[in-house]
mmCIF file of C-alpha atoms in Angstrom:
data_model
loop_
_atom_site.group_PDB
_atom_site.id
_atom_site.type_symbol
_atom_site.label_atom_id
_atom_site.label_comp_id
_atom_site.label_asym_id
_atom_site.label_seq_id
_atom_site.Cartn_x
_atom_site.Cartn_y
_atom_site.Cartn_z
ATOM 1 C CA UNK A 18 -2.514 3.705 -0.642
ATOM 2 C CA UNK A 19 -1.944 2.086 2.732
ATOM 3 C CA UNK A 20 -5.664 1.409 3.175
ATOM 4 C CA UNK A 21 -5.868 -0.479 -0.127
ATOM 5 C CA UNK A 22 -2.751 -2.508 0.708
ATOM 6 C CA UNK A 23 -4.141 -3.443 4.128
ATOM 7 C CA UNK A 24 -7.528 -4.321 2.624
ATOM 8 C CA UNK A 25 -5.850 -6.642 0.107
ATOM 9 C CA UNK A 26 -3.621 -8.185 2.788
ATOM 10 C CA UNK A 27 -6.623 -9.062 4.970
ATOM 11 C CA UNK A 28 -8.688 -10.511 2.139
ATOM 12 C CA UNK A 29 -6.069 -12.235 -0.036
ATOM 13 C CA UNK A 30 -5.283 -14.885 2.569
ATOM 14 C CA UNK A 31 -1.617 -15.068 1.533
ATOM 15 C CA UNK A 32 1.279 -15.259 3.991
ATOM 16 C CA UNK A 33 1.909 -11.541 4.154
ATOM 17 C CA UNK A 34 4.846 -9.565 5.468
ATOM 18 C CA UNK A 35 3.727 -5.965 6.056
ATOM 19 C CA UNK A 36 6.616 -3.527 6.575
ATOM 20 C CA UNK A 37 5.013 -0.494 8.195
ATOM 21 C CA UNK A 38 7.809 2.044 7.904
ATOM 22 C CA UNK A 39 5.749 5.253 7.978
ATOM 23 C CA UNK A 40 2.906 4.667 10.459
ATOM 24 C CA UNK A 41 3.353 3.420 14.019
ATOM 25 C CA UNK A 42 2.756 -0.234 14.866
ATOM 26 C CA UNK A 43 -0.241 0.718 17.022
ATOM 27 C CA UNK A 44 -1.921 2.735 14.262
ATOM 28 C CA UNK A 45 -1.242 0.087 11.635
ATOM 29 C CA UNK A 46 -2.627 -2.658 13.870
ATOM 30 C CA UNK A 47 -5.741 -0.626 14.658
ATOM 31 C CA UNK A 48 -6.419 -0.074 10.975
ATOM 32 C CA UNK A 49 -5.951 -3.782 10.241
ATOM 33 C CA UNK A 50 -8.568 -4.599 12.898
ATOM 34 C CA UNK A 51 -10.967 -2.039 11.435
ATOM 35 C CA UNK A 52 -10.571 -3.582 7.979
ATOM 36 C CA UNK A 53 -10.996 -7.134 9.255
ATOM 37 C CA UNK A 54 -14.119 -6.443 11.333
ATOM 38 C CA UNK A 55 -15.614 -3.604 9.270
ATOM 39 C CA UNK A 56 -15.794 -1.208 12.217
ATOM 40 C CA UNK A 57 -14.828 2.403 12.852
ATOM 41 C CA UNK A 58 -12.186 3.661 15.269
ATOM 42 C CA UNK A 59 -14.952 4.657 17.676
ATOM 43 C CA UNK A 60 -16.605 1.228 17.507
ATOM 44 C CA UNK A 61 -13.264 -0.476 18.155
ATOM 45 C CA UNK A 62 -12.646 1.762 21.153
ATOM 46 C CA UNK A 63 -16.109 1.026 22.588
ATOM 47 C CA UNK A 64 -15.500 -2.702 22.110
ATOM 48 C CA UNK A 65 -12.532 -2.572 24.479
ATOM 49 C CA UNK A 66 -14.138 -0.082 26.854
ATOM 50 C CA UNK A 67 -17.039 -2.517 27.283
ATOM 51 C CA UNK A 68 -14.685 -5.376 28.151
ATOM 52 C CA UNK A 69 -14.746 -7.065 24.764
ATOM 53 C CA UNK A 70 -12.385 -9.919 23.986
ATOM 54 C CA UNK A 71 -9.023 -8.979 22.408
ATOM 55 C CA UNK A 72 -9.147 -8.752 18.633
ATOM 56 C CA UNK A 73 -6.030 -10.155 17.018
ATOM 57 C CA UNK A 74 -4.401 -9.782 13.635
ATOM 58 C CA UNK A 75 -4.932 -12.631 11.185
ATOM 59 C CA UNK A 76 -2.205 -15.250 11.523
ATOM 60 C CA UNK A 77 -1.237 -14.920 7.871
ATOM 61 C CA UNK A 78 -0.140 -11.286 8.387
ATOM 62 C CA UNK A 79 3.111 -10.323 10.147
ATOM 63 C CA UNK A 80 3.943 -6.694 10.959
ATOM 64 C CA UNK A 81 7.530 -5.457 10.811
ATOM 65 C CA UNK A 82 8.135 -1.936 12.146
ATOM 66 C CA UNK A 83 11.875 -1.211 12.210
ATOM 67 C CA UNK A 84 13.140 0.321 8.936
ATOM 68 C CA UNK A 85 15.292 -2.488 7.480
ATOM 69 C CA UNK A 86 17.850 -2.618 4.743
ATOM 70 C CA UNK A 87 17.646 -4.962 1.778
ATOM 71 C CA UNK A 88 19.510 -7.746 3.561
ATOM 72 C CA UNK A 89 17.082 -7.526 6.459
ATOM 73 C CA UNK A 90 14.088 -7.736 4.121
ATOM 74 C CA UNK A 91 15.607 -10.721 2.312
ATOM 75 C CA UNK A 92 16.127 -12.597 5.592
ATOM 76 C CA UNK A 93 12.614 -11.857 6.844
ATOM 77 C CA UNK A 94 10.987 -12.995 3.586
ATOM 78 C CA UNK A 95 12.945 -16.252 3.711
ATOM 79 C CA UNK A 96 12.230 -16.938 7.396
ATOM 80 C CA UNK A 97 8.511 -16.155 7.095
ATOM 81 C CA UNK A 98 8.139 -17.839 3.684
ATOM 82 C CA UNK A 99 6.139 -14.790 2.679
ATOM 83 C CA UNK A 100 3.989 -14.939 -0.441
ATOM 84 C CA UNK A 101 3.088 -11.228 -0.382
ATOM 85 C CA UNK A 102 5.434 -8.502 0.877
ATOM 86 C CA UNK A 103 4.037 -4.981 1.304
ATOM 87 C CA UNK A 104 6.530 -2.163 1.904
ATOM 88 C CA UNK A 105 4.875 0.995 3.255
ATOM 89 C CA UNK A 106 6.691 3.173 2.227
ATOM 90 C CA UNK A 107 9.608 2.469 -0.070
ATOM 91 C CA UNK A 108 11.436 5.695 0.904
ATOM 92 C CA UNK A 109 12.156 4.278 4.365
ATOM 93 C CA UNK A 110 14.435 1.456 3.202
ATOM 94 C CA UNK A 111 17.985 2.200 4.323
ATOM 95 C CA UNK A 112 20.758 1.790 1.751
ATOM 96 C CA UNK A 113 24.033 3.728 1.312
ATOM 97 C CA UNK A 114 24.728 6.314 -1.375
ATOM 98 C CA UNK A 115 22.877 9.279 -2.815
ATOM 99 C CA UNK A 116 19.201 9.131 -3.754
ATOM 100 C CA UNK A 117 19.812 7.703 -7.218
ATOM 101 C CA UNK A 118 22.199 5.023 -5.955
ATOM 102 C CA UNK A 119 19.861 4.116 -3.096
ATOM 103 C CA UNK A 120 16.764 3.780 -5.259
ATOM 104 C CA UNK A 121 18.725 1.872 -7.912
ATOM 105 C CA UNK A 122 19.830 -0.635 -5.287
ATOM 106 C CA UNK A 123 16.321 -0.885 -3.850
ATOM 107 C CA UNK A 124 14.636 -1.357 -7.240
ATOM 108 C CA UNK A 125 17.084 -4.027 -8.429
ATOM 109 C CA UNK A 126 17.307 -5.718 -5.042
ATOM 110 C CA UNK A 127 13.555 -6.070 -4.539
ATOM 111 C CA UNK A 128 13.008 -7.298 -8.096
ATOM 112 C CA UNK A 129 15.675 -9.964 -7.573
ATOM 113 C CA UNK A 130 14.060 -10.993 -4.268
ATOM 114 C CA UNK A 131 10.627 -11.332 -5.860
ATOM 115 C CA UNK A 132 12.077 -13.601 -8.541
ATOM 116 C CA UNK A 133 14.362 -15.699 -6.344
ATOM 117 C CA UNK A 134 11.916 -16.141 -3.468
ATOM 118 C CA UNK A 135 8.819 -16.481 -5.650
ATOM 119 C CA UNK A 136 6.780 -13.814 -3.911
ATOM 120 C CA UNK A 137 4.855 -10.668 -4.772
ATOM 121 C CA UNK A 138 6.459 -7.443 -3.558
ATOM 122 C CA UNK A 139 4.092 -4.474 -3.358
ATOM 123 C CA UNK A 140 5.965 -1.180 -2.984
ATOM 124 C CA UNK A 141 3.996 1.852 -1.790
ATOM 125 C CA UNK A 142 5.368 5.139 -3.102
ATOM 126 C CA UNK A 143 4.304 8.799 -3.101
ATOM 127 C CA UNK A 144 3.669 10.916 -6.180
ATOM 128 C CA UNK A 145 5.840 13.968 -6.772
ATOM 129 C CA UNK A 146 4.707 17.476 -5.860
ATOM 130 C CA UNK A 147 4.216 18.564 -9.466
ATOM 131 C CA UNK A 148 1.809 15.699 -10.174
ATOM 132 C CA UNK A 149 -0.226 16.618 -7.099
ATOM 133 C CA UNK A 150 -0.737 20.204 -8.273
ATOM 134 C CA UNK A 151 -3.464 21.221 -10.764
ATOM 135 C CA UNK A 152 -2.503 22.186 -14.313
ATOM 136 C CA UNK A 153 -2.448 25.775 -15.554
ATOM 137 C CA UNK A 154 -6.225 25.642 -16.096
ATOM 138 C CA UNK A 155 -6.820 24.526 -12.525
ATOM 139 C CA UNK A 156 -7.727 20.949 -13.496
ATOM 140 C CA UNK A 157 -6.442 17.856 -11.700
ATOM 141 C CA UNK A 158 -3.653 16.159 -13.625
ATOM 142 C CA UNK A 159 -4.008 12.542 -14.692
ATOM 143 C CA UNK A 160 -1.399 10.316 -13.098
ATOM 144 C CA UNK A 161 1.088 8.590 -15.388
ATOM 145 C CA UNK A 162 3.858 6.051 -14.911
ATOM 146 C CA UNK A 163 6.208 9.039 -14.445
ATOM 147 C CA UNK A 164 4.223 10.642 -11.606
ATOM 148 C CA UNK A 165 6.122 8.868 -8.819
ATOM 149 C CA UNK A 166 8.367 10.812 -6.472
ATOM 150 C CA UNK A 167 12.027 11.002 -7.471
ATOM 151 C CA UNK A 168 13.690 8.736 -9.997
ATOM 152 C CA UNK A 169 11.632 6.493 -12.312
ATOM 153 C CA UNK A 170 13.833 3.464 -11.568
ATOM 154 C CA UNK A 171 11.111 1.873 -9.430
ATOM 155 C CA UNK A 172 8.569 2.149 -12.228
ATOM 156 C CA UNK A 173 11.032 0.779 -14.774
ATOM 157 C CA UNK A 174 11.825 -2.310 -12.670
ATOM 158 C CA UNK A 175 8.203 -2.989 -11.673
ATOM 159 C CA UNK A 176 5.955 -5.440 -13.513
ATOM 160 C CA UNK A 177 2.896 -3.399 -12.563
ATOM 161 C CA UNK A 178 2.332 0.223 -11.541
ATOM 162 C CA UNK A 179 -1.010 0.949 -9.862
ATOM 163 C CA UNK A 180 -2.447 4.410 -9.218
ATOM 164 C CA UNK A 181 -5.159 5.348 -6.718
ATOM 165 C CA UNK A 182 -6.920 8.612 -7.484
ATOM 166 C CA UNK A 183 -9.785 10.421 -5.713
ATOM 167 C CA UNK A 184 -12.869 11.092 -7.831
ATOM 168 C CA UNK A 185 -15.698 12.374 -5.655
ATOM 169 C CA UNK A 186 -17.407 11.996 -2.315
ATOM 170 C CA UNK A 187 -20.331 9.623 -1.871
ATOM 171 C CA UNK A 188 -22.958 9.127 0.858
ATOM 172 C CA UNK A 189 -22.475 7.501 4.258
ATOM 173 C CA UNK A 190 -18.732 8.052 4.684
ATOM 174 C CA UNK A 191 -18.065 6.682 1.177
ATOM 175 C CA UNK A 192 -15.395 8.160 -1.075
ATOM 176 C CA UNK A 193 -15.054 7.227 -4.727
ATOM 177 C CA UNK A 194 -11.628 6.108 -5.906
ATOM 178 C CA UNK A 195 -10.223 5.080 -9.274
ATOM 179 C CA UNK A 196 -7.749 2.191 -9.039
ATOM 180 C CA UNK A 197 -5.960 1.685 -12.341
ATOM 181 C CA UNK A 198 -2.839 0.121 -13.792
ATOM 182 C CA UNK A 199 -0.474 2.625 -15.369
ATOM 183 C CA UNK A 200 1.852 -0.190 -16.427
ATOM 184 C CA UNK A 201 1.185 -3.913 -16.780
ATOM 185 C CA UNK A 202 3.819 -6.284 -18.103
ATOM 186 C CA UNK A 203 2.222 -9.145 -20.083
ATOM 187 C CA UNK A 204 -1.210 -8.385 -18.601
ATOM 188 C CA UNK A 205 -4.303 -6.492 -19.672
ATOM 189 C CA UNK A 206 -4.508 -3.038 -18.032
ATOM 190 C CA UNK A 207 -7.388 -2.540 -15.610
ATOM 191 C CA UNK A 208 -9.466 0.370 -14.372
ATOM 192 C CA UNK A 209 -11.675 -0.088 -11.297
ATOM 193 C CA UNK A 210 -14.056 2.437 -9.767
ATOM 194 C CA UNK A 211 -14.465 1.648 -6.079
ATOM 195 C CA UNK A 212 -16.205 3.111 -3.069
ATOM 196 C CA UNK A 213 -13.885 3.617 -0.100
ATOM 197 C CA UNK A 214 -15.227 3.832 3.432
ATOM 198 C CA UNK A 215 -12.750 6.004 5.309
ATOM 199 C CA UNK A 216 -14.199 4.912 8.656
ATOM 200 C CA UNK A 217 -13.498 1.200 8.135
ATOM 201 C CA UNK A 218 -10.773 1.401 5.433
ATOM 202 C CA UNK A 219 -12.741 -0.995 3.246
ATOM 203 C CA UNK A 220 -13.155 -0.893 -0.534
ATOM 204 C CA UNK A 221 -15.978 -2.144 -2.726
ATOM 205 C CA UNK A 222 -15.926 -2.152 -6.517
ATOM 206 C CA UNK A 223 -18.804 -0.216 -8.083
ATOM 207 C CA UNK A 224 -17.940 -0.914 -11.725
#
């Protein structure tokens, strides 16, 4: 999930605010550099060991590490004039109340921000444990709009719900992933089969 979001952020060219609330700033930055330059962790390390010039993050991407609340996110979006906001992961946003109250506030608050500030907000969320387990026959379950962890409020308030599912392994560090829309408001659903290079965190559509 994070790899796809970072790949899109690098290639979309939009003013992007990336809230990395699960991974460290160092790890997130390293993965951004791997995506941008198409290199592995080992190749990046050798670049610096050999005295290579510093590799920076694209100017259109800003990393935010501290877990903010909704007011903090709203202020950052406005100050950065962000066009694309990626929240990785949504569980880390701090709001008062129990889980239902918190997620209700987050879902409504982010939807209002996207509308008022004319930006795209991409929320990264985990699936629940039951959806990750095989069915009674031992087969992998298909993901649905209800497969997200916890309450379905996020899915209800979202214009689009995208699932990333593993399919099989390919050659040369390639993994095959299905990227599909489980919900699309006023848009045609899509289903993309892509190869994913886990060494460079890059994706390439195969069909």
